Short mmCIF file of C-alpha atoms (C1' of nucleotides) in Angstrom, two decimals:
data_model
loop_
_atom_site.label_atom_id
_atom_site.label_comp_id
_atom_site.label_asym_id
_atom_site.label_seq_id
_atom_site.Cartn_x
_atom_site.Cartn_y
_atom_site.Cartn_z
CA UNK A 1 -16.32 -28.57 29.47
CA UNK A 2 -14.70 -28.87 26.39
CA UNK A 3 -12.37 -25.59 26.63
CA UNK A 4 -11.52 -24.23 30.22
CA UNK A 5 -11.33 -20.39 30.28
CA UNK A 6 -10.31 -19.85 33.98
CA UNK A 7 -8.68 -16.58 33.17
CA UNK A 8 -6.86 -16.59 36.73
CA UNK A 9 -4.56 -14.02 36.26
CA UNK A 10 -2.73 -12.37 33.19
CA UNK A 11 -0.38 -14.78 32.25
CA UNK A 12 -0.37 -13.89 29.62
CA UNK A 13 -3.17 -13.35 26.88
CA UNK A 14 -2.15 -14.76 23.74
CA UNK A 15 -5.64 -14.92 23.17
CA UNK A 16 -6.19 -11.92 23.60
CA UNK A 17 -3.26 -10.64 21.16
CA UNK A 18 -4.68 -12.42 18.70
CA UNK A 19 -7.85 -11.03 18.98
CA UNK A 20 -6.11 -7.98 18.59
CA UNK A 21 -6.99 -5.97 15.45
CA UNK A 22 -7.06 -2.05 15.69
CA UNK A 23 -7.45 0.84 13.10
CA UNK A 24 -5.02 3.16 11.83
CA UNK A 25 -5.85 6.02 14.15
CA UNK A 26 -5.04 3.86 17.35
CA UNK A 27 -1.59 2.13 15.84
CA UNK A 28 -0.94 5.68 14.95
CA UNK A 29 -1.35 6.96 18.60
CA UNK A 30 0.58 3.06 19.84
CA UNK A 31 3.73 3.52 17.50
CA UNK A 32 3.49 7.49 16.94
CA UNK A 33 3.85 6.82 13.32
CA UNK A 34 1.30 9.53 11.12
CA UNK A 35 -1.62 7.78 9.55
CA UNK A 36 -0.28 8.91 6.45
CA UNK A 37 3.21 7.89 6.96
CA UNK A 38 1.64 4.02 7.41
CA UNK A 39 -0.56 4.53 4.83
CA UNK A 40 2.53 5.37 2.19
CA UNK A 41 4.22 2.45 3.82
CA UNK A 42 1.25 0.17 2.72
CA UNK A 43 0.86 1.14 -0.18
CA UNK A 44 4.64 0.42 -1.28
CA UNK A 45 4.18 -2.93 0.07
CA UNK A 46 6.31 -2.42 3.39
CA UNK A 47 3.58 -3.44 5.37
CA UNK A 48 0.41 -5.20 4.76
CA UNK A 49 -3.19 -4.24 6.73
CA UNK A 50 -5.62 -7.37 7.59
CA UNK A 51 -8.17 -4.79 5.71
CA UNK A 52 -10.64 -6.75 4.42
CA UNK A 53 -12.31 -4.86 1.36
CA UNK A 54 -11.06 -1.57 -0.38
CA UNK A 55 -13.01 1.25 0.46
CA UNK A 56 -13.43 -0.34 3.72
CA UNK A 57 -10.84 1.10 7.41
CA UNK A 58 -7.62 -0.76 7.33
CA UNK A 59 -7.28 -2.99 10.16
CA UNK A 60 -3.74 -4.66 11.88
CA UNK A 61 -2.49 -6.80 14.32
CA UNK A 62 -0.28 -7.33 16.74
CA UNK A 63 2.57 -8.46 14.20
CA UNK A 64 1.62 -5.53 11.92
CA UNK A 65 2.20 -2.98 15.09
CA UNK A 66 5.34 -4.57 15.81
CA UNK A 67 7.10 -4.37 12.22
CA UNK A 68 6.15 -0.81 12.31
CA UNK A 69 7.87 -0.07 15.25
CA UNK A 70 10.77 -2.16 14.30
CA UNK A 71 11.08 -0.33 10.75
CA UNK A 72 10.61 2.99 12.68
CA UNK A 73 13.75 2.54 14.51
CA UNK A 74 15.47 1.05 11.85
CA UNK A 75 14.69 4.35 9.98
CA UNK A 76 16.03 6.43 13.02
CA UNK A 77 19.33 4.74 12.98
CA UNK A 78 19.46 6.20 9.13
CA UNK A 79 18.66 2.74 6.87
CA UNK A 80 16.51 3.78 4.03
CA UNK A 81 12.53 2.16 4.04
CA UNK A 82 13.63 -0.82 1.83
CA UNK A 83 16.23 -1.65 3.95
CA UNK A 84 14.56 -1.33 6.63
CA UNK A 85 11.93 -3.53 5.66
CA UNK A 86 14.31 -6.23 4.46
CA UNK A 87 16.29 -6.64 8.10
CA UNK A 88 13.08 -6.58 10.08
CA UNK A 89 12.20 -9.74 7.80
CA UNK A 90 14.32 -11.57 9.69
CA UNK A 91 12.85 -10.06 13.32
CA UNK A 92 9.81 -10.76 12.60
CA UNK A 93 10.07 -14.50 11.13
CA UNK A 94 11.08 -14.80 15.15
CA UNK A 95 8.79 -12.85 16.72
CA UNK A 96 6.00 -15.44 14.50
CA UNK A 97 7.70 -18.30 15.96
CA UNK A 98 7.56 -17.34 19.37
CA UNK A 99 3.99 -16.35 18.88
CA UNK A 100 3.04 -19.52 17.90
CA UNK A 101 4.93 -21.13 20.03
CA UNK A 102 3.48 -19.37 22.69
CA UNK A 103 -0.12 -19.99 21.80
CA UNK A 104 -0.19 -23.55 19.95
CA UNK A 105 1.26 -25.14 22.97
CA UNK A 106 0.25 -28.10 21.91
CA UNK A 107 2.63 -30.38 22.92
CA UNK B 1 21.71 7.70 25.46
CA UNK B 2 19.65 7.94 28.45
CA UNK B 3 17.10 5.10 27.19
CA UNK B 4 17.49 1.95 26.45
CA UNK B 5 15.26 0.71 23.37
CA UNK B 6 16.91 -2.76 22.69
CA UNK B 7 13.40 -4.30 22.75
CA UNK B 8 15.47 -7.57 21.56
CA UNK B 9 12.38 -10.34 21.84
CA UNK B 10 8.95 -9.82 23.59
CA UNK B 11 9.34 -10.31 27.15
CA UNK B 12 6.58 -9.06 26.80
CA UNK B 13 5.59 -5.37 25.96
CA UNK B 14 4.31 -3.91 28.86
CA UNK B 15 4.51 -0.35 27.79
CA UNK B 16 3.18 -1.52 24.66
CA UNK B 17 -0.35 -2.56 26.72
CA UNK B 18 0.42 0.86 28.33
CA UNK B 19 -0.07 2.36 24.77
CA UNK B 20 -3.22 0.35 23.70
CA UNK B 21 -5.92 2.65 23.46
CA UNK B 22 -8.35 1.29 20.94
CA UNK B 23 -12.25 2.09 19.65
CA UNK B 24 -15.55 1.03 20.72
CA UNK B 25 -15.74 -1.05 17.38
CA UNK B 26 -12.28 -2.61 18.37
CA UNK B 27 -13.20 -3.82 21.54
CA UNK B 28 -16.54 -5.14 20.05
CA UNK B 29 -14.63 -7.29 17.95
CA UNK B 30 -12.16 -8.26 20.70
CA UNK B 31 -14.78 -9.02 22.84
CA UNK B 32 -17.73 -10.26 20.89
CA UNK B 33 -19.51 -7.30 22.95
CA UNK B 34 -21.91 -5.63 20.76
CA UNK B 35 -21.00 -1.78 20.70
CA UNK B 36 -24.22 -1.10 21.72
CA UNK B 37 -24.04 -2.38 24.94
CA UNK B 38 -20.73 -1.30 25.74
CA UNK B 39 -22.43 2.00 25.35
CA UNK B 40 -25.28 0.68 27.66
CA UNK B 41 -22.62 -0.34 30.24
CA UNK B 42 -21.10 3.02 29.78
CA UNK B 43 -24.09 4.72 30.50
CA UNK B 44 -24.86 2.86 33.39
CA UNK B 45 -21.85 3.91 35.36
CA UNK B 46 -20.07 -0.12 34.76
CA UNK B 47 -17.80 0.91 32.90
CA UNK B 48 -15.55 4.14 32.26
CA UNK B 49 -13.81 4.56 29.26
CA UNK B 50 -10.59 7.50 28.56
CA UNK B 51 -12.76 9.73 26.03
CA UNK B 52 -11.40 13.06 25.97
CA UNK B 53 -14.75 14.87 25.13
CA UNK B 54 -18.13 14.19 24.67
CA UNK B 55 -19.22 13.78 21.15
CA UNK B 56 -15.62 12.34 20.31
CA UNK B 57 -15.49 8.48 19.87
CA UNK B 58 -14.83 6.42 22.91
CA UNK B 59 -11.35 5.44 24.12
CA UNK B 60 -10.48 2.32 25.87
CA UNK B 61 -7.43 0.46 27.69
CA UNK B 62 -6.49 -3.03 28.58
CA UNK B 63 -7.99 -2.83 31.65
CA UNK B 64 -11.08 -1.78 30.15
CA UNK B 65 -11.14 -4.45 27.92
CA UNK B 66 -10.59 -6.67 30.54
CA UNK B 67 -13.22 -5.28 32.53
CA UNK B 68 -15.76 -5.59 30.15
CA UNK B 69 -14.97 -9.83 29.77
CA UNK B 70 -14.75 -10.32 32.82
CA UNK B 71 -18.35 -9.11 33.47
CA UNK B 72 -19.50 -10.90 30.01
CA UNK B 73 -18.45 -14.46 31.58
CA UNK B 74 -20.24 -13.12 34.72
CA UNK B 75 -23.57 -12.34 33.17
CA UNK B 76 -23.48 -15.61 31.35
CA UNK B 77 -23.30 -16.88 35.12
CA UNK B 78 -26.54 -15.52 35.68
CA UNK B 79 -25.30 -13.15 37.64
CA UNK B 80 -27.31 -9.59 37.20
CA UNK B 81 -25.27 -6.55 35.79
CA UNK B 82 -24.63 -4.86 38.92
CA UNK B 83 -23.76 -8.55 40.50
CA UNK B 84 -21.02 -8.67 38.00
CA UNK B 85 -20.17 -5.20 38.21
CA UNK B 86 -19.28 -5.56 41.85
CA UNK B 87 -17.91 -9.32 41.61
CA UNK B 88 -15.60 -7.75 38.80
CA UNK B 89 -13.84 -4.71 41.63
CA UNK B 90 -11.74 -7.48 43.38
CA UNK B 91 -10.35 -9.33 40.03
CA UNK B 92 -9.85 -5.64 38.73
CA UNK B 93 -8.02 -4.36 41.75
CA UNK B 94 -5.51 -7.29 40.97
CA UNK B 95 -5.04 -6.95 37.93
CA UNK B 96 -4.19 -3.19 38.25
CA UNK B 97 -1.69 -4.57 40.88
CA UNK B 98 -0.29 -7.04 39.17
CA UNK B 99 0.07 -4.80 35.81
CA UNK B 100 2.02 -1.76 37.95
CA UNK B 101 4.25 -4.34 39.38
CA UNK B 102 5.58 -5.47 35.90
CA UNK B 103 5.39 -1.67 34.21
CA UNK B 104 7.54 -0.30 37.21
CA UNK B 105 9.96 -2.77 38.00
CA UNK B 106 11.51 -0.11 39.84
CA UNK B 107 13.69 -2.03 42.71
"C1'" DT C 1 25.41 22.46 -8.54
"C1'" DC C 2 21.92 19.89 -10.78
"C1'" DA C 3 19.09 16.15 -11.64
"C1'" DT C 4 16.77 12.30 -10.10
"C1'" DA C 5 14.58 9.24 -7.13
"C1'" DA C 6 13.12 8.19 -2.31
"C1'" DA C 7 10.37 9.49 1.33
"C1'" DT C 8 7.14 12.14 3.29
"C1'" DT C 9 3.38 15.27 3.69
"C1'" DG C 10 -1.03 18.10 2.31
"C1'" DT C 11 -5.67 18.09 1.31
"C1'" DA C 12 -10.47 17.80 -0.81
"C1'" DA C 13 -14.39 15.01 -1.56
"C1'" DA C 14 -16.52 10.71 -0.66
"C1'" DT C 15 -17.29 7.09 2.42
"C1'" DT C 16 -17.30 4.55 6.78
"C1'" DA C 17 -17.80 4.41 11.71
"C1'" DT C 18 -19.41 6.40 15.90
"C1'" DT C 19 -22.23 9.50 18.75
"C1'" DT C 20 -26.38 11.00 21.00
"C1'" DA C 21 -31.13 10.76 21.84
"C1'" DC C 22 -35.48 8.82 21.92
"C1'" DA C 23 -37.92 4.69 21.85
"C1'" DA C 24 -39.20 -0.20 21.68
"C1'" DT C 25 -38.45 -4.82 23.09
"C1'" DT C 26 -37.20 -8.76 25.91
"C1'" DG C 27 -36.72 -11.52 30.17
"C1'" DC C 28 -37.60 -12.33 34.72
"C1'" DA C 29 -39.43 -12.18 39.29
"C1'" DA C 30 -43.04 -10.53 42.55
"C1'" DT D 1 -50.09 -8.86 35.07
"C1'" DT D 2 -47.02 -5.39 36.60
"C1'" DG D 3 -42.69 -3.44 37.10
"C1'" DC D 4 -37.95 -3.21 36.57
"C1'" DA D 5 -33.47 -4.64 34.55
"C1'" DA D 6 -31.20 -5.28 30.44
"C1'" DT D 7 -30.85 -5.02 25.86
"C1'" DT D 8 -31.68 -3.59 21.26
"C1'" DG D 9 -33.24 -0.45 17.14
"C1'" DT D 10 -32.54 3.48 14.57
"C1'" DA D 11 -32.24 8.30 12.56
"C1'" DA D 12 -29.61 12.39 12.15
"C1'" DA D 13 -25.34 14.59 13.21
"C1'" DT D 14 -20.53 14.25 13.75
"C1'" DA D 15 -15.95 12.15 13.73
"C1'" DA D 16 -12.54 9.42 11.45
"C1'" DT D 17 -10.78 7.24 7.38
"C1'" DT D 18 -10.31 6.40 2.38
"C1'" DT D 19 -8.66 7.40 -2.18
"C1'" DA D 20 -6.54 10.26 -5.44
"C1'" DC D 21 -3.83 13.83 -7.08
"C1'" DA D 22 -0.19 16.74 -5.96
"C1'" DA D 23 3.54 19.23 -3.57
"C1'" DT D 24 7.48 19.19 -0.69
"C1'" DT D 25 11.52 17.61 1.47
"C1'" DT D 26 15.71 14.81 1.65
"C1'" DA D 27 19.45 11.97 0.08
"C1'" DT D 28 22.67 10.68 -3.51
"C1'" DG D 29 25.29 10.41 -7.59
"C1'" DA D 30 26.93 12.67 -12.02
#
DNA sequence: TCATAAATTGTAAATTATTTACAATTGCAA
DNA sequence: TTGCAATTGTAAATAATTTACAATTTATGA
């Protein structure tokens, strides 16, 4: 009785986001960036994978996804990567707070 | 100009759960369902999941996922598979519902 | 134009993850 | 105990990803 999971209706799942960890392969097919493209991006620091040993499939979240598609469109409206990168700082320090807010409701 | 990508705040992302397509080893984690019993469930006909081809790794969607919880708090119920299975239809038809309603706000 | 750096892309070999198929095991009710 | 439902185990083959080294493309300033 201690935690109630009714699950009524989708209203919505910020359990489930957070449960949310994919491979490259499927946040390549969600955001339409090449695997290779995020790899590159990872590996100059853009972006950082959950991944947990080396050797081992990169994994990402939610948040990962969604700087990736932010930095994508940044990138389409001609900013260069680092640039890129440095506005969608600011993005995503909100899209974290809403998160959180959204799921610690604890108040 | 003829779409609008503002995507200003998440509001939330519907065509972004129209995108997720993620692995059986994915939804295991999500889940806590062994991928060897997805495959079971799959077999049995409880469960579809978006693979192109046979022999190429399994495919599967929010509703999926879904799906396959919904049944896993069923079965810890005591309810049989099939029990679940068909308990599971109803919720699933609303769900469906409720997810084309917010995809195409079209009115 | 030329040089230089940024950004992306290509790919081979090794590794990880998944598939299928056949089988064994477990739990439960008649 | 028997029989069925449900799950689990695993080996061999295949699919997907990793790393590493390299080539190519694109932008930008001298």
């Amino acid at each position: 009785m201690s935690e109630s999971k009714t699950n009524s209706d989708l209203s919505f799942d910020f359990d489930f986001l957070d449960k949310l960890v994919v491979g490259i392969g499927e946040v390549s097919q969600i955001t339409g960036i090449p695997p290779r493209q995020i790899r590159y991006w990872e590996e100059k620091g853009i972006i950082t994978s959950l991944t947990e040993e080396e050797g081992k499939n990169r994994r990402y979240n939610y948040e990962n996804i969604k700087k990736m598609l932010l930095i994508k469109e940044l990138l389409d409206e001609g900013y260069t990567l680092d640039a890129s990168a440095e506005k969608v700082k600011n993005r995503m320090k909100m899209i974290e707070e809403t998160l959180n807010k959204l799921q610690n409701k604890k108040d």
